[in-house]
Coordinates of C-alpha atoms in Angstrom, one line a residue:
M1163 CA 0.0 0.0 0.0
L1164 CA 2.8 2.5 1.0
V1165 CA 4.6 1.6 -2.3
N1166 CA 1.5 2.6 -4.3
V1167 CA 1.1 5.8 -2.3
A1168 CA 4.8 6.7 -3.0
L1169 CA 4.2 6.0 -6.7
F1170 CA 1.2 8.3 -6.8
L1171 CA 3.0 11.1 -4.9
T1172 CA 6.1 10.8 -7.1
A1173 CA 4.0 10.9 -10.3
A1174 CA 2.1 14.0 -9.0
V1175 CA 5.2 16.0 -8.0
L1176 CA 7.0 15.2 -11.3
F1177 CA 4.1 15.8 -13.8
V1178 CA 1.9 18.4 -12.3
P1179 CA 4.5 21.2 -11.8
F1180 CA 5.8 20.5 -15.4
F1181 CA 2.3 20.8 -16.9
K1182 CA 1.6 23.9 -14.8
R1183 CA 4.8 25.5 -16.1
L1184 CA 3.6 24.8 -19.6
G1185 CA 0.4 26.5 -18.9
L1186 CA -1.7 23.3 -19.4
G1187 CA -3.1 23.0 -15.9
A1188 CA -2.7 20.5 -13.1
V1189 CA -5.6 18.2 -14.3
L1190 CA -3.8 17.3 -17.5
G1191 CA -0.6 16.6 -15.5
Y1192 CA -2.5 14.1 -13.2
L1193 CA -4.1 12.4 -16.3
C1194 CA -0.8 11.9 -18.0
A1195 CA 0.9 10.7 -14.8
G1196 CA -1.8 8.1 -14.6
V1197 CA -1.2 7.0 -18.2
V1198 CA 2.5 6.6 -17.5
I1199 CA 2.3 4.6 -14.3
G1200 CA -0.8 2.6 -15.4
P1201 CA -1.2 -0.8 -17.1
W1202 CA -0.6 0.7 -20.5
G1203 CA 2.5 2.7 -19.5
L1204 CA 5.1 1.4 -17.1
A1205 CA 2.6 -1.0 -15.6
L1206 CA 3.7 0.0 -12.0
I1207 CA 0.1 -0.4 -10.8
A1208 CA -2.4 -2.9 -12.0
D1209 CA -5.5 -2.6 -9.7
V1210 CA -7.0 0.5 -11.3
E1211 CA -10.7 -0.2 -10.4
S1212 CA -10.2 -0.2 -6.6
I1213 CA -8.1 2.9 -6.8
L1214 CA -10.7 4.7 -9.0
H1215 CA -13.5 3.6 -6.5
V1216 CA -11.6 5.2 -3.6
A1217 CA -10.6 8.3 -5.6
E1218 CA -14.2 9.0 -6.6
F1219 CA -14.7 10.3 -3.0
G1220 CA -12.6 13.3 -4.2
V1221 CA -15.6 14.3 -6.4
V1222 CA -17.9 13.9 -3.4
L1223 CA -15.7 16.3 -1.4
L1224 CA -15.5 18.7 -4.3
L1225 CA -19.3 19.0 -4.4
F1226 CA -19.5 19.5 -0.7
V1227 CA -17.1 22.4 -0.9
I1228 CA -19.0 23.8 -3.9
G1229 CA -22.2 23.5 -1.8
L1230 CA -20.5 25.5 1.1
E1231 CA -19.9 28.3 -1.3
L1232 CA -23.4 28.3 -2.7
Q1233 CA -26.0 29.8 -0.3
P1234 CA -29.6 28.5 -0.7
S1235 CA -30.8 32.0 -1.7
R1236 CA -28.2 32.1 -4.5
L1237 CA -29.1 28.5 -5.6
W1238 CA -32.7 29.6 -5.9
R1239 CA -31.7 32.5 -8.0
L1240 CA -29.9 30.1 -10.3
R1241 CA -32.9 27.9 -10.9
S1242 CA -33.7 29.2 -14.3
T1243 CA -30.1 28.9 -15.5
V1244 CA -29.7 25.4 -14.0
F1245 CA -32.9 23.9 -15.4
G1246 CA -33.1 26.1 -18.5
T1247 CA -29.6 26.3 -19.8
G1248 CA -28.5 22.9 -18.3
G1249 CA -31.7 21.1 -19.4
L1250 CA -31.3 22.4 -22.9
Q1251 CA -27.7 21.3 -23.2
V1252 CA -28.4 17.8 -21.9
A1253 CA -31.4 17.4 -24.2
L1254 CA -29.8 18.7 -27.4
S1255 CA -26.5 16.9 -26.8
T1256 CA -28.2 13.6 -26.1
L1257 CA -30.5 14.0 -29.2
A1258 CA -27.6 14.8 -31.5
L1259 CA -25.4 12.0 -30.3
F1260 CA -28.3 9.5 -30.3
V1261 CA -29.0 10.2 -34.0
I1262 CA -25.3 9.8 -34.9
G1263 CA -25.1 6.5 -32.9
W1264 CA -28.3 5.2 -34.4
A1265 CA -27.1 6.1 -37.9
W1266 CA -23.8 4.3 -37.1
G1267 CA -25.8 1.1 -36.6
I1268 CA -26.1 0.9 -32.8
A1269 CA -29.4 -0.4 -31.4
P1270 CA -31.7 2.5 -30.4
V1271 CA -31.7 1.7 -26.6
T1272 CA -27.9 1.3 -26.6
A1273 CA -27.5 4.5 -28.6
F1274 CA -29.7 6.5 -26.3
I1275 CA -27.8 5.3 -23.1
A1276 CA -24.4 6.0 -24.8
A1277 CA -25.6 9.4 -26.0
F1278 CA -26.8 10.4 -22.5
G1279 CA -23.5 9.3 -21.0
L1280 CA -21.4 11.2 -23.5
A1281 CA -23.6 14.3 -23.0
M1282 CA -22.3 14.5 -19.4
S1283 CA -19.2 16.6 -18.8
S1284 CA -16.6 16.2 -16.0
T1285 CA -17.7 18.3 -12.9
A1286 CA -14.4 17.8 -11.2
F1287 CA -12.4 18.4 -14.3
V1288 CA -14.1 21.6 -15.5
L1289 CA -14.4 23.2 -12.1
Q1290 CA -10.8 22.5 -11.2
M1291 CA -9.6 23.9 -14.6
L1292 CA -11.7 27.1 -14.3
A1293 CA -10.7 27.6 -10.7
E1294 CA -7.0 27.4 -11.7
R1295 CA -7.6 30.1 -14.2
G1296 CA -9.7 32.3 -11.9
E1297 CA -12.7 32.0 -14.3
L1298 CA -15.4 30.5 -12.0
S1299 CA -16.9 34.0 -11.4
T1300 CA -17.0 34.9 -15.1
R1301 CA -20.2 34.6 -17.1
H1302 CA -19.1 31.5 -18.9
G1303 CA -17.8 30.1 -15.5
R1304 CA -21.2 30.6 -13.9
S1305 CA -23.0 29.0 -16.9
A1306 CA -20.6 26.1 -16.8
F1307 CA -21.4 25.5 -13.1
A1308 CA -25.2 25.7 -13.7
I1309 CA -24.9 23.1 -16.6
L1310 CA -22.7 20.8 -14.6
L1311 CA -25.1 21.0 -11.6
F1312 CA -28.0 20.0 -13.9
Q1313 CA -26.0 17.2 -15.3
D1314 CA -25.2 15.8 -11.8
L1315 CA -28.9 16.0 -11.0
S1316 CA -30.1 14.4 -14.2
V1317 CA -27.7 11.4 -13.8
I1318 CA -29.6 10.3 -10.7
P1319 CA -33.0 9.4 -12.3
F1320 CA -31.2 8.1 -15.5
L1321 CA -29.2 5.5 -13.5
A1322 CA -32.5 4.2 -12.2
L1323 CA -33.9 4.2 -15.7
V1324 CA -31.1 2.1 -17.3
P1325 CA -32.3 -1.4 -16.0
M1326 CA -35.9 -0.6 -17.2
L1327 CA -34.5 0.3 -20.6
A1328 CA -32.5 -2.9 -20.7
M1329 CA -35.7 -4.9 -20.1
G1330 CA -37.6 -2.8 -22.6
S1331 CA -40.2 -2.2 -20.0
K1332 CA -42.1 0.9 -18.8
P1333 CA -42.2 1.8 -15.2
D1334 CA -45.4 0.5 -13.5
V1335 CA -46.9 3.3 -11.5
H1336 CA -48.7 0.7 -9.4
S1337 CA -45.5 -1.2 -8.5
P1338 CA -44.8 -1.2 -4.8
E1339 CA -41.1 -1.3 -5.5
L1340 CA -41.4 2.0 -7.4
W1341 CA -43.3 3.8 -4.7
I1342 CA -41.0 2.4 -2.0
G1343 CA -37.9 3.5 -3.9
T1344 CA -39.4 7.0 -4.4
A1345 CA -40.3 7.3 -0.8
K1346 CA -36.8 6.3 0.3
A1347 CA -35.3 8.9 -2.0
V1348 CA -37.6 11.7 -0.9
G1349 CA -37.2 10.7 2.8
A1350 CA -33.4 10.7 2.5
I1351 CA -33.4 14.2 1.0
A1352 CA -35.9 15.4 3.6
V1353 CA -33.8 14.0 6.4
T1354 CA -30.7 15.6 5.0
V1355 CA -32.4 19.0 4.6
I1356 CA -34.0 19.0 8.0
G1357 CA -31.0 17.5 9.8
G1358 CA -28.6 20.0 8.1
R1359 CA -30.7 23.0 9.1
Y1360 CA -31.6 22.0 12.7
L1361 CA -29.1 19.3 13.8
L1362 CA -25.8 19.8 12.2
R1363 CA -25.1 23.3 13.5
P1364 CA -25.6 22.4 17.2
V1365 CA -23.5 19.3 16.7
L1366 CA -20.7 21.2 15.0
R1367 CA -20.9 23.9 17.7
W1368 CA -20.4 21.2 20.4
F1369 CA -17.4 19.8 18.6
A1370 CA -15.9 23.3 18.2
K1371 CA -16.2 23.9 21.9
T1372 CA -14.0 20.9 22.6
G1373 CA -11.1 23.0 21.3
V1374 CA -9.5 20.0 19.6
A1375 CA -9.0 20.9 16.0
E1376 CA -8.6 17.3 14.7
V1377 CA -11.9 16.3 16.3
F1378 CA -13.7 19.1 14.4
T1379 CA -12.0 18.0 11.2
A1380 CA -13.1 14.4 11.8
A1381 CA -16.7 15.7 12.4
A1382 CA -16.5 17.6 9.1
L1383 CA -15.5 14.5 7.2
L1384 CA -18.2 12.5 9.0
V1385 CA -20.8 14.9 7.8
V1386 CA -19.7 14.4 4.2
V1387 CA -19.3 10.7 4.5
G1388 CA -22.6 10.2 6.4
T1389 CA -24.7 12.2 3.9
A1390 CA -23.0 10.5 0.9
L1391 CA -23.6 7.0 2.3
A1392 CA -27.2 7.9 3.2
M1393 CA -27.9 8.9 -0.4
E1394 CA -26.1 5.9 -1.8
F1395 CA -28.2 3.6 0.5
V1396 CA -31.4 4.8 -1.2
G1397 CA -30.0 4.6 -4.7
L1398 CA -29.2 8.3 -5.2
S1399 CA -25.8 9.9 -6.0
M1400 CA -23.3 10.3 -3.2
S1401 CA -22.3 13.6 -4.8
L1402 CA -25.9 14.9 -4.4
G1403 CA -25.9 14.2 -0.7
A1404 CA -22.6 15.9 -0.2
F1405 CA -23.7 18.9 -2.3
L1406 CA -27.0 19.2 -0.2
A1407 CA -25.0 19.1 3.0
G1408 CA -22.7 21.8 1.8
V1409 CA -25.6 24.1 0.7
L1410 CA -27.3 23.7 4.1
L1411 CA -24.1 24.6 5.9
A1412 CA -23.4 27.6 3.6
D1413 CA -25.0 30.1 5.9
S1414 CA -23.5 28.6 9.1
E1415 CA -20.7 30.3 11.1
Y1416 CA -18.5 27.3 10.5
R1417 CA -18.5 27.5 6.7
H1418 CA -15.0 28.8 6.4
E1419 CA -13.6 26.4 9.0
L1420 CA -15.3 23.5 7.3
Q1421 CA -13.9 24.5 3.9
A1422 CA -10.4 24.9 5.3
D1423 CA -10.6 21.4 6.9
I1424 CA -12.0 19.6 3.8
E1425 CA -9.8 21.4 1.2
P1426 CA -6.6 19.3 1.7
F1427 CA -8.5 16.0 1.5
K1428 CA -10.4 17.2 -1.5
G1429 CA -7.3 18.3 -3.4
L1430 CA -5.4 15.0 -2.7
L1431 CA -8.4 12.7 -3.6
L1432 CA -9.2 14.7 -6.7
G1433 CA -5.6 14.4 -7.8
L1434 CA -5.8 10.6 -7.2
F1435 CA -9.1 10.5 -9.1
F1436 CA -7.5 12.1 -12.2
I1437 CA -4.5 9.8 -11.9
A1438 CA -6.8 6.8 -11.7
V1439 CA -8.7 8.0 -14.8
G1440 CA -5.5 8.2 -16.7
M1441 CA -4.5 4.7 -15.6
S1442 CA -7.9 3.3 -16.7
A1443 CA -7.4 4.5 -20.3
N1444 CA -7.1 1.5 -22.6
V1445 CA -4.2 2.7 -24.7
G1446 CA -4.0 -0.6 -26.4
L1447 CA -7.4 0.1 -28.0
V1448 CA -6.0 3.3 -29.4
V1449 CA -3.3 1.3 -31.2
E1450 CA -5.7 -1.4 -32.4
R1451 CA -8.6 0.8 -33.5
P1452 CA -7.1 4.3 -33.9
L1453 CA -9.7 5.5 -36.5
D1454 CA -12.6 4.4 -34.4
V1455 CA -11.2 6.0 -31.2
I1456 CA -10.3 9.3 -33.0
G1457 CA -13.7 9.4 -34.7
V1458 CA -15.6 9.0 -31.5
V1459 CA -13.5 11.7 -29.7
V1460 CA -13.9 14.1 -32.6
V1461 CA -17.6 13.6 -32.9
L1462 CA -18.1 13.8 -29.2
M1463 CA -16.2 17.1 -28.8
V1464 CA -17.5 18.7 -32.0
V1465 CA -21.1 17.9 -31.3
K1466 CA -21.0 19.0 -27.6
A1467 CA -19.0 22.2 -28.4
A1468 CA -21.6 23.1 -31.1
V1469 CA -24.5 22.5 -28.8
L1470 CA -22.8 24.4 -25.9
Y1471 CA -22.0 27.3 -28.1
L1472 CA -25.6 27.5 -29.3
V1473 CA -26.9 27.2 -25.7
G1474 CA -24.6 29.9 -24.6
R1475 CA -25.7 32.3 -27.3
L1476 CA -29.4 31.5 -26.6
S1477 CA -28.8 32.2 -22.9
G1478 CA -27.4 35.7 -23.6
L1479 CA -23.6 35.0 -23.5
E1480 CA -21.4 36.9 -25.9
A1481 CA -19.6 35.0 -28.7
H1482 CA -16.2 34.8 -26.9
A1483 CA -17.9 33.6 -23.6
S1484 CA -19.9 31.0 -25.6
R1485 CA -16.7 29.7 -27.2
S1486 CA -15.1 29.4 -23.8
L1487 CA -18.1 27.6 -22.4
A1488 CA -18.1 25.2 -25.4
L1489 CA -14.5 24.3 -25.1
A1490 CA -14.6 24.0 -21.3
L1491 CA -17.4 21.4 -21.3
S1492 CA -16.8 19.6 -24.6
Q1493 CA -15.2 16.6 -23.0
G1494 CA -16.9 13.5 -21.5
G1495 CA -17.2 13.1 -17.7
E1496 CA -16.6 10.8 -14.8
F1497 CA -20.3 9.9 -14.6
A1498 CA -19.9 8.2 -18.0
F1499 CA -17.7 5.6 -16.4
V1500 CA -20.4 4.8 -13.8
L1501 CA -23.3 4.9 -16.3
F1502 CA -21.5 2.7 -18.9
G1503 CA -20.7 0.2 -16.1
V1504 CA -24.3 0.0 -15.1
A1505 CA -25.4 -0.4 -18.7
A1506 CA -22.8 -3.2 -19.3
S1507 CA -23.9 -5.1 -16.2
S1508 CA -27.6 -4.7 -17.4
G1509 CA -26.6 -6.2 -20.7
V1510 CA -27.3 -3.1 -22.8
L1511 CA -23.7 -2.3 -23.6
D1512 CA -21.3 -5.0 -24.8
T1513 CA -17.7 -5.0 -23.7
P1514 CA -16.0 -3.8 -26.9
L1515 CA -18.4 -0.8 -27.2
R1516 CA -18.0 0.0 -23.5
E1517 CA -14.2 0.0 -23.7
L1518 CA -14.3 2.2 -26.9
L1519 CA -16.6 4.7 -25.2
I1520 CA -14.5 4.8 -22.0
V1521 CA -11.2 5.3 -23.7
S1522 CA -12.8 8.0 -25.9
V1523 CA -14.1 9.8 -22.9
T1524 CA -10.7 9.6 -21.2
L1525 CA -8.9 11.0 -24.3
S1526 CA -11.4 13.8 -24.6
M1527 CA -10.5 14.8 -21.0
I1528 CA -6.9 14.8 -22.0
V1529 CA -7.5 16.8 -25.2
S1530 CA -9.9 19.3 -23.6
P1531 CA -7.4 21.4 -21.5
L1532 CA -5.0 21.6 -24.5
L1533 CA -7.8 23.1 -26.7
Y1534 CA -8.9 25.4 -23.9
S1535 CA -5.3 26.6 -23.3
L1536 CA -4.8 27.1 -27.0
H1537 CA -8.1 29.1 -27.2
A1538 CA -7.1 31.3 -24.3
R1539 CA -3.8 32.1 -26.0
I1540 CA -4.9 32.8 -29.5
Q1541 CA -8.3 34.4 -29.0
P1542 CA -8.1 38.1 -30.1
T1543 CA -8.2 40.8 -27.6
R1544 CA -11.8 42.0 -27.2
E1545 CA -12.6 45.4 -28.4
P1546 CA -14.3 47.3 -25.5
A1547 CA -18.0 47.8 -25.8
P1548 CA -19.0 51.3 -27.1
Y1549 CA -19.8 53.7 -24.4
D1550 CA -23.4 54.6 -23.8
V1551 CA -25.0 57.8 -25.3
I1552 CA -25.9 59.8 -22.3
D1553 CA -29.3 61.4 -22.5
V1554 CA -30.4 62.5 -19.1
A1555 CA -31.7 65.6 -17.4
A1556 CA -29.6 67.5 -14.9
T1557 CA -29.5 65.9 -11.4
Q1558 CA -28.3 67.1 -8.0
V1559 CA -25.5 64.6 -7.7
V1560 CA -23.2 62.9 -10.3
I1561 CA -21.5 59.7 -9.1
A1562 CA -18.5 58.3 -10.9
G1563 CA -18.0 54.6 -10.0
F1564 CA -20.8 52.5 -8.6
G1565 CA -19.1 49.7 -6.7
P1566 CA -19.9 48.8 -3.1
F1567 CA -18.8 52.3 -1.9
G1568 CA -20.8 54.2 -4.4
Q1569 CA -23.9 51.9 -4.1
I1570 CA -24.3 52.8 -0.4
I1571 CA -24.4 56.5 -1.3
G1572 CA -26.8 55.8 -4.1
R1573 CA -29.2 53.8 -1.9
I1574 CA -29.4 56.6 0.7
L1575 CA -29.9 59.3 -2.0
R1576 CA -32.7 57.2 -3.6
V1577 CA -34.7 56.8 -0.4
K1578 CA -34.2 60.5 0.2
R1579 CA -35.5 61.2 -3.4
I1580 CA -32.4 63.1 -4.3
S1581 CA -31.8 62.8 -8.0
Y1582 CA -28.4 61.5 -9.2
T1583 CA -26.6 60.3 -12.3
I1584 CA -24.3 57.2 -12.3
L1585 CA -21.3 56.9 -14.6
D1586 CA -19.3 53.6 -14.5
K1587 CA -16.5 52.4 -16.7
S1588 CA -16.7 48.7 -15.7
A1589 CA -18.7 46.8 -18.3
D1590 CA -19.2 43.8 -16.0
N1591 CA -20.4 46.0 -13.1
V1592 CA -22.8 47.9 -15.5
A1593 CA -24.2 44.6 -16.7
F1594 CA -24.8 43.4 -13.1
L1595 CA -26.4 46.7 -12.0
R1596 CA -28.8 46.7 -15.0
Q1597 CA -29.9 43.2 -13.9
L1598 CA -31.0 44.9 -10.7
D1599 CA -32.8 47.7 -12.7
I1600 CA -30.4 50.4 -11.5
P1601 CA -30.1 53.1 -14.2
V1602 CA -26.4 53.5 -15.0
F1603 CA -24.4 54.8 -17.9
Y1604 CA -21.4 52.9 -19.2
S1605 CA -19.1 55.8 -19.6
D1606 CA -15.7 57.2 -18.8
A1607 CA -16.2 60.1 -16.4
S1608 CA -12.7 61.5 -17.2
R1609 CA -13.9 62.5 -20.7
T1610 CA -15.0 66.1 -21.2
E1611 CA -17.9 65.2 -23.5
V1612 CA -19.2 62.7 -20.9
L1613 CA -19.2 65.3 -18.1
R1614 CA -21.0 67.8 -20.3
A1615 CA -23.6 65.2 -21.4
A1616 CA -24.2 64.3 -17.7
H1617 CA -24.8 68.0 -16.9
A1618 CA -22.1 67.8 -14.2
G1619 CA -21.8 71.6 -14.3
Q1620 CA -25.4 71.9 -13.0
A1621 CA -25.0 69.4 -10.2
K1622 CA -24.6 70.4 -6.6
L1623 CA -22.0 67.8 -5.9
F1624 CA -19.7 65.4 -7.8
V1625 CA -18.9 62.1 -6.0
V1626 CA -15.8 60.1 -7.1
A1627 CA -16.3 56.5 -5.7
I1628 CA -13.6 54.8 -7.9
A1629 CA -11.2 52.5 -6.1
D1630 CA -8.5 52.6 -8.7
R1631 CA -6.0 55.4 -7.8
D1632 CA -5.0 56.5 -11.3
E1633 CA -8.5 56.4 -12.6
S1634 CA -9.9 58.4 -9.7
L1635 CA -7.2 61.1 -10.1
R1636 CA -8.0 61.4 -13.8
V1637 CA -11.6 62.0 -13.1
V1638 CA -10.9 64.6 -10.4
E1639 CA -8.5 66.4 -12.8
A1640 CA -11.1 66.4 -15.6
V1641 CA -13.9 67.7 -13.3
R1642 CA -11.7 70.3 -11.7
K1643 CA -10.5 71.6 -15.1
L1644 CA -14.0 71.8 -16.6
Y1645 CA -15.9 72.9 -13.5
P1646 CA -13.5 74.5 -11.0
G1647 CA -16.2 75.5 -8.6
L1648 CA -18.0 72.2 -8.5
P1649 CA -17.7 70.6 -5.0
I1650 CA -16.1 67.1 -5.1
I1651 CA -16.1 64.4 -2.5
A1652 CA -13.9 61.4 -3.2
C1653 CA -12.9 58.1 -1.7
A1654 CA -9.3 57.1 -1.3
R1655 CA -7.7 53.6 -0.9
T1656 CA -4.6 54.8 0.9
R1657 CA -3.2 57.7 2.8
Q1658 CA -1.0 58.7 -0.2
H1659 CA -4.1 58.5 -2.5
A1660 CA -5.9 60.9 -0.1
L1661 CA -3.0 63.4 -0.2
E1662 CA -3.0 63.3 -4.0
L1663 CA -6.8 64.0 -4.0
L1664 CA -6.5 66.9 -1.6
D1665 CA -3.7 68.3 -3.8
R1666 CA -6.2 68.4 -6.7
G1667 CA -8.7 70.5 -4.7
V1668 CA -11.1 67.8 -3.5
Q1669 CA -13.1 69.3 -0.6
Q1670 CA -13.7 66.1 1.2
V1671 CA -11.7 62.8 1.1
I1672 CA -13.0 59.6 2.7
R1673 CA -10.5 56.9 3.2
R1674 CA -12.2 53.6 2.4
S1675 CA -11.1 51.6 5.5
Y1676 CA -10.5 54.6 7.8
L1677 CA -13.8 55.0 9.5
S1678 CA -14.5 51.3 9.8
S1679 CA -11.0 50.8 11.3
L1680 CA -11.8 53.5 13.9
E1681 CA -15.0 51.9 14.8
A1682 CA -13.3 48.5 15.1
T1683 CA -10.7 50.1 17.4
R1684 CA -13.4 51.6 19.5
Q1685 CA -15.0 48.2 20.0
V1686 CA -11.6 46.6 20.8
L1687 CA -11.0 49.2 23.5
M1688 CA -14.4 48.6 25.0
M1689 CA -13.9 44.8 25.0
L1690 CA -10.6 45.4 26.8
G1691 CA -12.3 47.2 29.6
E1692 CA -12.4 50.9 28.6
S1693 CA -15.7 52.6 29.2
E1694 CA -17.7 53.7 26.1
G1695 CA -17.1 57.3 26.7
Q1696 CA -13.3 56.9 27.3
A1697 CA -13.0 54.7 24.1
Q1698 CA -14.8 57.4 22.1
R1699 CA -12.5 60.1 23.5
Y1700 CA -9.4 58.1 22.4
I1701 CA -10.9 57.7 18.9
D1702 CA -11.8 61.4 18.6
A1703 CA -8.3 62.4 19.8
F1704 CA -6.8 60.1 17.2
R1705 CA -8.9 61.6 14.4
R1706 CA -8.1 65.2 15.3
H1707 CA -4.4 64.4 15.5
D1708 CA -4.4 62.4 12.2
S1709 CA -6.2 65.2 10.4
K1710 CA -3.5 67.7 11.6
V1711 CA -0.7 65.4 10.4
L1712 CA -2.4 64.9 7.1
L1713 CA -2.6 68.7 6.5
R1714 CA 1.1 69.0 7.5
Q1715 CA 2.1 66.4 5.0
M1716 CA 0.3 68.2 2.2
A1717 CA 2.8 71.1 2.4
E1718 CA 5.9 68.9 2.7
P1719 CA 8.0 66.8 0.3
R1720 CA 6.8 63.2 0.0
D1721 CA 10.1 61.4 -0.4
E1722 CA 10.5 58.2 1.6
L1723 CA 12.9 59.7 4.2
N1724 CA 10.5 62.6 5.0
V1725 CA 7.5 60.3 5.2
L1726 CA 9.2 58.0 7.6
K1727 CA 10.4 61.0 9.7
R1728 CA 6.9 62.5 9.9
A1729 CA 5.4 59.1 10.8
R1730 CA 7.8 58.7 13.7
E1731 CA 7.1 62.3 14.9
G1732 CA 3.3 61.7 14.5
A1733 CA 3.5 58.4 16.6
R1734 CA 5.5 60.2 19.3
E1735 CA 3.0 63.1 19.4
L1736 CA 0.1 60.7 19.5
Q1737 CA 1.7 58.8 22.4
E1738 CA 2.2 62.0 24.4
L1739 CA -1.4 63.0 23.7
F1740 CA -2.8 59.7 25.0
D1741 CA -0.4 59.8 28.0
A1742 CA -1.6 63.2 28.9
D1743 CA -5.2 62.2 28.6
A1744 CA -4.5 59.2 30.9
G1745 CA -2.9 61.4 33.5
Q1746 CA -6.0 63.6 33.6
K1747 CA -8.3 60.7 34.5

């Protein structure tokens, strides 16, 4: 056993960094490592099935962690994307692949099962690949997640349908077995939901109070294993159970701790899973029937990519995002291995066809990251979308930048019925705000024609709520040049940023974390025993002193030596001020 573990670790540390350096991702490194040490490579390990069975738990842990990051309210908002986009992809891909299989001479039932299995993509594979590239939060990343979630859900009833298809029978609605099985499934999901909401949190709280970190980790693993086994016991997917448990704990106070505890196990087992997938590839079949294998891989990836591109466009994705979605999910998935195994044991799929499909799915998983990396490198740089034509009446306030900082200002102004105009240069933020029915203009507030079109000169106040230092300074300079008398209030990320804004004539500068830091300090002092009044006096004294130091710094050189000198002087003055206050108590 230890020898096998050493082989897996050696293969991982040799192949994964190499493939990462080439920009091909860790997943492809694991797959190729599996091919090299597997039966068709160096034949260092022969028992692939048992290893694959253990490693599949990595997929279960992955879905638990995904569930932790997906709050129930967010999942409910995704329902149209999951069932609409995901359902359309599965239906169209299955239909297209079924027609091709049937035309190839495969029996209708066999062609249908094979088509559905090939329509599935790899949840573990795609999510890992997108996470490595930081693309899970992009539009095509969110669409990919929704489609993968629907695929995982659709596999569950289909696995139950395979034996019926094999017998050529229709489900008998009066059959006691059917109703008992349905009741078990509904009961298991209900127990998971109710237990996760009302039982898991108190139990985890009790384990956390023990103060023993490894006990809490063991409890976290037990939650995943327990829900997975409960689902498997009633004939459902282990991954579904883990996902439900994660979703139900997404709002708990232990979400981050659970994720930190599970993450190392998830990473190791996922790596082992991909190595096992690479080991299971029948490379000999590629040598014996190269045209058949290549043909299945090409048809699979081309058909799925075409369907995914169409689905992406129909769901509102831009062309480049639809291409990314198509290439990311064009491969087969790990559920195909399970589905084809069930179909083979039911007598629907013969051994030669099963081996051909499995090796084709494996090769598609190897080819997919290569194509995706190539697409990412060669795709042309997108031309920025044209700015909006601003057609708006004069308002009391113009806000440049409408991120979290500007949105708070806007919400208060709206309830006070104070009119304002929003200008934002971030296309992604504008698209998000418009989904919330917030009127915003996609424009560059540093351009003279934009300021004129927004009637900034007739406004009572101009708010610069832009986080980026250079961009905010450009906007301030443009406003100050065009409308010298217009009052400006701006936010600053750093002290240096604040000084530069003050240099440009901004009347009021708000440092983003400054006030919240002062409030946090006040709370800290009170928790350490200071009275509320005394803590507030310390905070007020600090603010007055800091304002004086800031004004002094405006009139002085800002080289590093002078900044350090003034910082030391300011710290000493502040210490003397606090000491004097303490002596007066």
